[in-house]
Amino acid sequence: MTKRTLFAGLLATGGVLVAGLAQAQDIINDELVINGDLNIVTQAPAADHLDYMSVVRSGWTFRSTETQAMQMDDFDNPGMLGVESAMSDFTTAMGADGESCASCHDGPESLSNVRATYPQWDEEHGEVQTVEMQVNECITERMGAEPWGYNSTEMINMSGLISWAGRGEIVDIAIDGPAQETWQMGKDLYYTRTGQLELSCANCHEDNYDNYIRADHLSMGMLTGFPTYRLKDARLVSVHSRFRGCIRDTRAETYAVGSPEFVALELYVMSRGNGLSVEGPAVRN
Amino acid sequence: MKIKHTFAVAAIVLAAPVLAETVSPAAVVFDEYGEVAQSLTGVAGNPERGVEVMTNRGLGNCIACHMVTDLQDHPFHGEVGPSLDGVATRWSPEQLRGIMVNAKNTFPDSIMPAFYHVGPYIRPGDAFTGKAADGELPPLLSAQDIEDVIAYLMTLDTYYD
């Protein structure tokens, strides 16, 4: 099944293979079907708010066929180990009153719309919240337990479970209303050229996606596959860790994981993927 | 082209005793097109050393973005910037010096980092640590590194199919 789908994808797009070398937007392999039955949208018309893009593509379309294949079957996806660990945490009592995630939520499946709509405005707290912030709100305010570290293994795994539960959902991030100010802050950060190399997110992921920078094939920098199992790190990596790595690589002082700047940047970058499917935990190199 | 090149080299040699001191990044003089006429060191560039600067990840790592057929022994050439094959036939040493010192004076929106420049930068970091820089950063390359790369680039007079 996996091989046949890969082959079908090649056949379907074979006609644009040559043109694809000149036109970066044409993709070689756009058929991501997980476990043989879960269809993932890996290419979509760009959201109206994107001024310089006509099409958006999942990071999966930029990877080698070997890396792509690892995400097509959950038994080959090492990120699923984190999901399984979080599955166990989901029913583990954490607070003094013996409550767990499962006390309020029937199961991870009941959270299937979360990843596709976060970060989002939280009326009660008057701020934009990421999935991690929402999880900690539940842990501290509903269960009365100590918060998890924003970038702790259990938090990344739980974020992985929530992505997994929402796989295939179409990303639909609200950017207007009360979230607009934070979204604009994130957009400004996206186009700011930081560090001694004076590189913005856009320099690589908008102006140069599909180009190689030394051995790295630049993607569009989508967040739809996060948390992502990175082969070079051999673990699930959070959105904010990835932001930190990119900004560090511009020889800049990074922002902190969980900082207001990274929350804003996450809101903006996630909204660039509106129209694509949630596909975390993805596998990337 | 050949004549101009020879003349440029001769000028550097003649001027060397006067220009023995290295031009600091802040003192580099650009013309209105972003060119830098004066050698940064007064010492003729060494093209072999230029290859080292261009291919070493800890130095210029120019091939991270530019393809150079002559350097195919070094793996993984990028495609973010233009190929440098035949670059000596379309750019002068003065233009190349200006582009390397700070390409944004030649191409205002260029993605290319400024290699002989000390800011100001937005959120300057301490190399690749992610931490804040401690005081003014040294330029990415030395003045002689730049001259060595120019010397190598001026040997690239061939286009390949």
XYZ file of C-alpha atoms in Angstrom:
446
model
C 0.000 0.000 0.000
C 2.713 2.373 1.014
C 4.792 1.645 -2.021
C 1.822 1.767 -4.344
C 0.813 5.164 -3.014
C 4.313 6.501 -3.475
C 4.353 5.164 -7.003
C 0.923 6.598 -7.756
C 2.100 9.955 -6.504
C 5.068 9.822 -8.822
C 2.897 8.886 -11.780
C 0.376 11.599 -11.050
C 2.987 14.295 -10.886
C 5.470 12.856 -13.357
C 4.373 15.335 -15.978
C 5.562 18.260 -13.951
C 8.822 16.666 -12.876
C 10.911 18.537 -15.401
C 9.006 21.770 -14.973
C 9.387 21.343 -11.232
C 13.077 22.050 -11.482
C 12.294 25.509 -12.755
C 9.047 26.090 -10.900
C 9.596 25.519 -7.230
C 5.906 25.216 -6.484
C 5.375 21.976 -8.337
C 5.902 19.073 -6.055
C 7.275 15.663 -6.819
C 5.325 13.614 -4.301
C 2.161 14.987 -2.736
C 0.343 11.829 -1.689
C 0.597 11.381 2.055
C -1.694 8.618 3.289
C -0.971 7.408 6.805
C -1.650 3.776 7.722
C -3.267 3.326 4.339
C -6.430 5.216 5.215
C -5.730 8.651 6.676
C -5.413 11.219 3.911
C -3.263 14.239 4.692
C -3.521 17.488 2.742
C 0.099 18.359 1.963
C -0.543 21.114 -0.578
C -3.203 23.810 -0.467
C -3.968 27.258 -1.847
C -2.270 29.840 0.368
C -4.416 31.708 2.875
C -5.522 35.181 1.796
C -3.264 36.824 4.359
C -0.145 35.448 2.631
C 1.008 38.150 0.247
C 3.866 36.339 -1.460
C 2.691 32.739 -1.717
C 0.085 31.128 -3.921
C 0.452 27.582 -2.604
C 1.534 26.221 0.760
C 3.178 22.834 1.206
C 3.778 20.538 4.128
C 7.379 19.976 5.173
C 6.770 16.330 4.266
C 6.886 17.233 0.550
C 10.467 18.480 0.922
C 11.867 15.317 2.471
C 13.513 12.282 0.913
C 11.313 9.319 0.015
C 12.906 7.330 2.861
C 11.993 9.970 5.445
C 8.546 10.380 3.889
C 7.909 6.644 4.165
C 8.576 6.676 7.918
C 5.578 8.921 8.403
C 3.268 6.788 6.286
C 2.981 3.989 8.814
C 2.697 4.539 12.557
C 4.789 1.444 13.206
C 7.663 3.134 11.368
C 7.146 6.534 13.019
C 9.412 6.881 16.083
C 7.336 9.868 17.233
C 4.556 7.438 18.118
C 6.528 6.302 21.167
C 5.987 9.755 22.677
C 2.306 9.619 21.780
C 1.946 6.276 23.550
C 3.690 7.628 26.631
C 1.284 10.589 26.711
C -1.650 8.196 26.264
C -0.698 6.716 29.598
C -0.274 10.175 31.200
C -3.729 11.097 29.908
C -5.386 8.736 32.392
C -2.889 9.228 35.226
C -4.191 11.164 38.241
C -2.061 14.239 38.813
C -3.730 16.457 41.377
C -4.704 16.094 45.010
C -8.265 15.282 43.995
C -7.183 12.401 41.833
C -8.122 14.039 38.556
C -6.537 13.216 35.234
C -7.020 14.562 31.705
C -9.565 11.785 31.281
C -11.698 13.162 34.124
C -12.874 15.958 31.827
C -12.014 14.670 28.349
C -13.490 11.363 27.193
C -10.308 10.483 25.372
C -7.676 12.090 23.201
C -10.068 11.752 20.247
C -12.376 14.281 21.900
C -9.560 16.838 21.466
C -9.310 16.329 17.712
C -10.070 19.977 16.917
C -7.385 21.411 19.223
C -4.181 21.258 17.177
C -5.858 22.685 14.081
C -7.067 25.777 15.958
C -4.192 26.556 18.350
C -2.660 28.963 19.191
C -5.930 30.752 19.878
C -7.277 33.604 21.967
C -8.223 32.650 25.526
C -10.949 34.943 26.775
C -10.562 34.009 30.428
C -6.865 34.823 30.522
C -6.945 37.626 27.977
C -4.082 36.224 25.935
C -3.234 33.956 23.049
C -2.554 30.433 24.269
C -0.565 27.634 22.722
C -1.422 23.954 23.234
C 1.270 23.787 25.911
C -0.198 26.769 27.779
C -3.637 25.182 27.627
C -2.327 21.871 28.963
C -0.691 23.665 31.871
C -3.885 25.602 32.522
C -5.677 22.270 32.913
C -2.923 20.840 35.104
C -2.733 23.812 37.455
C -6.266 25.218 37.475
C -8.406 22.115 36.967
C -6.238 19.531 38.697
C -4.422 21.751 41.188
C -1.106 20.146 40.289
C 2.305 21.648 39.568
C 2.746 22.810 35.958
C 4.878 20.827 33.557
C 7.935 22.445 32.070
C 7.010 24.095 28.782
C 9.596 22.036 26.953
C 9.619 18.970 29.213
C 9.440 15.509 27.715
C 5.968 14.878 29.153
C 4.721 18.188 27.710
C 6.151 17.473 24.261
C 4.659 13.992 24.367
C 1.234 15.343 25.394
C 1.469 17.904 22.602
C 2.278 14.952 20.334
C -0.816 13.081 21.513
C -2.999 16.129 20.841
C -1.521 16.502 17.358
C -2.013 12.799 16.729
C -5.647 13.047 17.850
C -6.124 15.883 15.366
C -4.303 14.363 12.419
C -6.055 15.060 9.160
C -7.977 18.050 10.534
C -7.573 21.140 8.384
C -5.612 23.904 10.089
C -7.852 26.908 10.663
C -6.172 29.483 12.877
C -8.179 32.606 13.719
C -6.045 35.683 13.078
C -8.607 38.429 13.567
C -10.503 39.760 16.558
C -8.634 39.746 19.856
C -5.820 37.575 18.417
C -5.001 40.127 15.732
C -2.510 42.144 17.766
C -0.507 39.069 18.737
C -0.694 37.771 15.170
C 0.724 41.068 13.863
C 3.550 40.868 16.393
C 4.326 37.380 15.125
C 4.245 38.544 11.532
C 6.667 41.366 12.316
C 9.011 38.853 13.950
C 8.761 36.575 10.906
C 10.094 39.333 8.649
C 12.743 40.707 11.052
C 16.323 39.953 9.996
C 18.104 38.923 13.162
C 21.652 38.183 14.220
C 24.994 38.654 12.609
C 23.823 36.782 9.507
C 20.822 39.141 9.268
C 18.345 36.441 8.277
C 14.588 36.467 8.783
C 12.309 33.448 8.707
C 11.122 34.707 5.312
C 14.619 34.795 3.805
C 14.809 31.014 3.916
C 11.236 29.738 4.156
C 9.417 32.183 1.885
C 12.069 33.416 -0.557
C 14.132 30.220 -0.809
C 12.002 27.177 -0.045
C 12.936 24.231 -2.265
C 16.495 25.549 -2.578
C 19.406 23.829 -0.937
C 21.539 25.651 1.619
C 24.615 23.438 1.747
C 23.052 19.970 2.400
C 19.737 21.271 3.744
C 16.647 21.324 1.536
C 14.743 24.407 2.679
C 11.048 23.873 3.390
C 8.266 26.407 3.859
C 8.733 26.153 7.618
C 5.222 24.881 8.325
C 4.228 23.855 11.845
C 1.537 21.350 10.862
C 3.766 18.366 11.693
C 4.787 19.486 15.192
C 5.883 18.198 17.529
C 8.129 16.583 14.958
C 10.407 13.594 15.300
C 13.717 14.951 14.013
C 16.088 12.218 12.893
C 19.138 14.387 13.635
C 17.950 14.887 17.226
C 16.432 11.379 17.577
C 13.512 12.764 19.577
C 10.296 14.724 19.341
C 11.033 18.447 18.991
C 8.652 21.234 20.005
C 7.759 24.260 17.907
C 9.609 26.618 20.218
C 12.743 24.470 20.243
C 12.744 24.602 16.471
C 12.282 28.389 16.512
C 15.189 28.660 18.909
C 17.377 26.523 16.650
C 16.591 28.569 13.563
C 17.197 31.913 15.260
C 20.386 30.611 16.857
C 21.553 29.704 13.359
C 21.267 33.350 12.314
C 23.899 34.020 14.997
C 21.298 35.866 17.043
C 20.251 35.951 20.669
C 17.167 33.755 20.663
C 13.907 34.267 22.521
C 13.033 31.860 25.304
C 10.826 28.813 24.920
C 7.336 29.849 26.023
C 8.107 33.580 25.678
C 5.442 36.011 24.428
C 7.537 36.485 21.271
C 7.535 32.774 20.448
C 3.825 32.458 21.239
C 3.167 35.287 18.787
C 5.490 33.781 16.193
C 3.812 30.399 16.594
C 0.381 31.949 16.070
C 1.572 33.659 12.895
C 3.527 30.732 11.442
C 0.752 28.244 12.243
C -1.692 30.531 10.421
C 0.537 30.346 7.336
C -0.457 26.672 7.231
C -4.211 27.327 7.143
C -5.635 24.853 4.651
C -3.096 22.079 5.279
C -3.772 19.047 7.487
C -2.450 18.551 10.964
C 0.076 15.709 10.622
C 2.014 15.586 13.872
C 3.943 13.793 15.057
C 5.660 14.120 11.698
C 9.075 12.715 10.786
C 11.728 15.082 9.443
C 15.482 14.934 9.018
C 39.370 42.219 -18.887
C 42.786 40.646 -18.669
C 44.439 44.017 -18.976
C 42.257 45.553 -16.307
C 43.003 42.666 -13.973
C 46.768 43.022 -14.472
C 46.506 46.722 -13.897
C 44.574 46.193 -10.679
C 47.206 43.824 -9.377
C 49.942 46.278 -10.309
C 48.132 49.046 -8.499
C 47.903 46.951 -5.350
C 51.593 46.103 -5.498
C 52.551 49.757 -5.988
C 50.248 50.891 -3.242
C 51.239 48.201 -0.770
C 53.815 50.186 1.219
C 51.325 52.982 1.737
C 48.360 50.727 2.598
C 50.123 48.310 4.887
C 47.531 48.843 7.604
C 44.296 46.880 7.508
C 41.167 48.891 6.811
C 38.744 48.437 9.694
C 35.159 47.420 8.862
C 33.845 50.848 9.845
C 36.421 52.598 7.637
C 35.634 50.735 4.399
C 34.704 53.212 1.655
C 31.943 52.196 -0.783
C 31.170 54.039 -3.974
C 27.609 54.747 -5.052
C 27.274 51.277 -6.631
C 28.504 49.458 -3.533
C 32.013 48.861 -4.904
C 35.090 48.981 -2.703
C 38.138 50.137 -4.671
C 40.777 49.855 -2.005
C 42.270 46.551 -0.908
C 41.398 45.860 2.710
C 44.980 44.873 3.558
C 47.285 46.011 0.776
C 48.507 42.422 0.600
C 47.741 40.500 -2.583
C 45.192 37.736 -2.041
C 46.197 34.072 -2.030
C 43.771 32.100 -4.205
C 44.558 28.739 -2.579
C 43.766 30.153 0.815
C 40.618 31.628 -0.787
C 39.422 28.076 -1.551
C 39.804 27.218 2.139
C 37.752 30.254 3.171
C 35.058 29.436 0.623
C 34.611 25.786 1.574
C 35.212 25.737 5.334
C 32.001 25.855 7.381
C 33.820 27.762 10.110
C 34.972 30.459 7.686
C 33.080 31.794 4.678
C 31.206 28.603 3.752
C 30.389 30.365 0.473
C 29.393 27.099 -1.200
C 26.544 26.771 1.303
C 24.690 29.109 -1.052
C 26.781 29.255 -4.267
C 27.557 26.439 -6.694
C 31.145 26.403 -7.982
C 32.047 23.688 -10.491
C 35.749 24.160 -9.761
C 35.107 23.202 -6.118
C 33.156 19.993 -6.775
C 35.624 18.037 -4.612
C 33.896 19.705 -1.671
C 30.389 18.256 -1.236
C 26.979 19.910 -1.006
C 26.839 23.176 -2.921
C 23.807 25.339 -2.266
C 21.517 27.117 -4.680
C 20.321 30.099 -2.664
C 22.776 32.417 -4.439
C 23.889 32.465 -8.079
C 26.514 30.059 -9.422
C 29.991 31.564 -9.280
C 31.176 29.821 -12.456
C 32.656 32.462 -14.751
C 32.340 35.096 -12.042
C 35.665 36.716 -13.042
C 34.254 37.528 -16.464
C 31.307 39.492 -15.131
C 32.509 41.163 -11.932
C 35.576 43.233 -11.114
C 37.623 42.737 -7.925
C 36.249 46.049 -6.650
C 32.672 44.898 -7.145
C 33.336 41.517 -5.545
C 35.023 43.183 -2.575
C 31.992 45.430 -2.094
C 29.593 42.468 -2.300
C 31.558 40.427 0.199
C 32.099 43.267 2.665
C 28.381 44.120 2.640
C 26.255 42.908 -0.253
C 23.354 45.101 0.787
C 25.177 48.142 -0.606
C 25.033 46.486 -4.033
C 21.734 44.576 -3.709
C 19.616 46.215 -0.992
C 17.414 43.173 -0.243
C 20.090 40.526 -0.626
C 19.893 37.515 1.671
C 23.716 37.432 1.648
C 25.317 38.138 5.029
C 27.822 40.997 5.304
C 31.199 39.348 5.865
C 33.279 42.375 6.860
C 30.870 44.355 8.932
C 30.273 44.966 12.631
C 26.627 45.978 12.780
C 24.459 47.369 14.096
C 22.555 44.076 14.208
C 19.152 43.123 15.586
C 19.621 40.804 18.584
C 23.279 40.020 17.874
C 24.291 36.654 19.280
C 27.518 35.100 20.477
C 28.249 32.990 17.383
C 25.931 29.934 17.299
C 25.212 29.737 21.032
C 21.868 31.554 20.928
C 23.121 33.776 23.742
C 23.521 37.540 23.532
C 26.758 38.862 22.077
C 29.237 40.181 24.580
C 30.079 43.595 23.158
C 30.781 44.411 19.521
C 31.098 41.362 17.302
C 34.191 40.816 15.179
C 33.428 40.612 11.443
C 32.567 37.155 10.085
C 35.782 37.099 8.043
C 39.113 38.887 8.344
C 40.236 41.500 5.848
C 42.774 39.084 4.385
C 40.138 36.325 4.124
C 38.155 38.673 1.867
C 41.213 39.482 -0.278
C 42.038 35.767 -0.566
C 38.516 34.942 -1.746
C 38.656 37.744 -4.318
C 41.950 36.347 -5.602
C 40.356 32.906 -6.015
C 37.159 34.219 -7.594
C 39.206 36.119 -10.190
C 40.500 32.740 -11.412
C 36.941 31.553 -12.201
C 36.784 32.578 -15.854
C 35.088 29.468 -17.231
C 31.429 28.607 -17.760
C 30.432 24.936 -17.835
C 27.480 23.381 -19.621
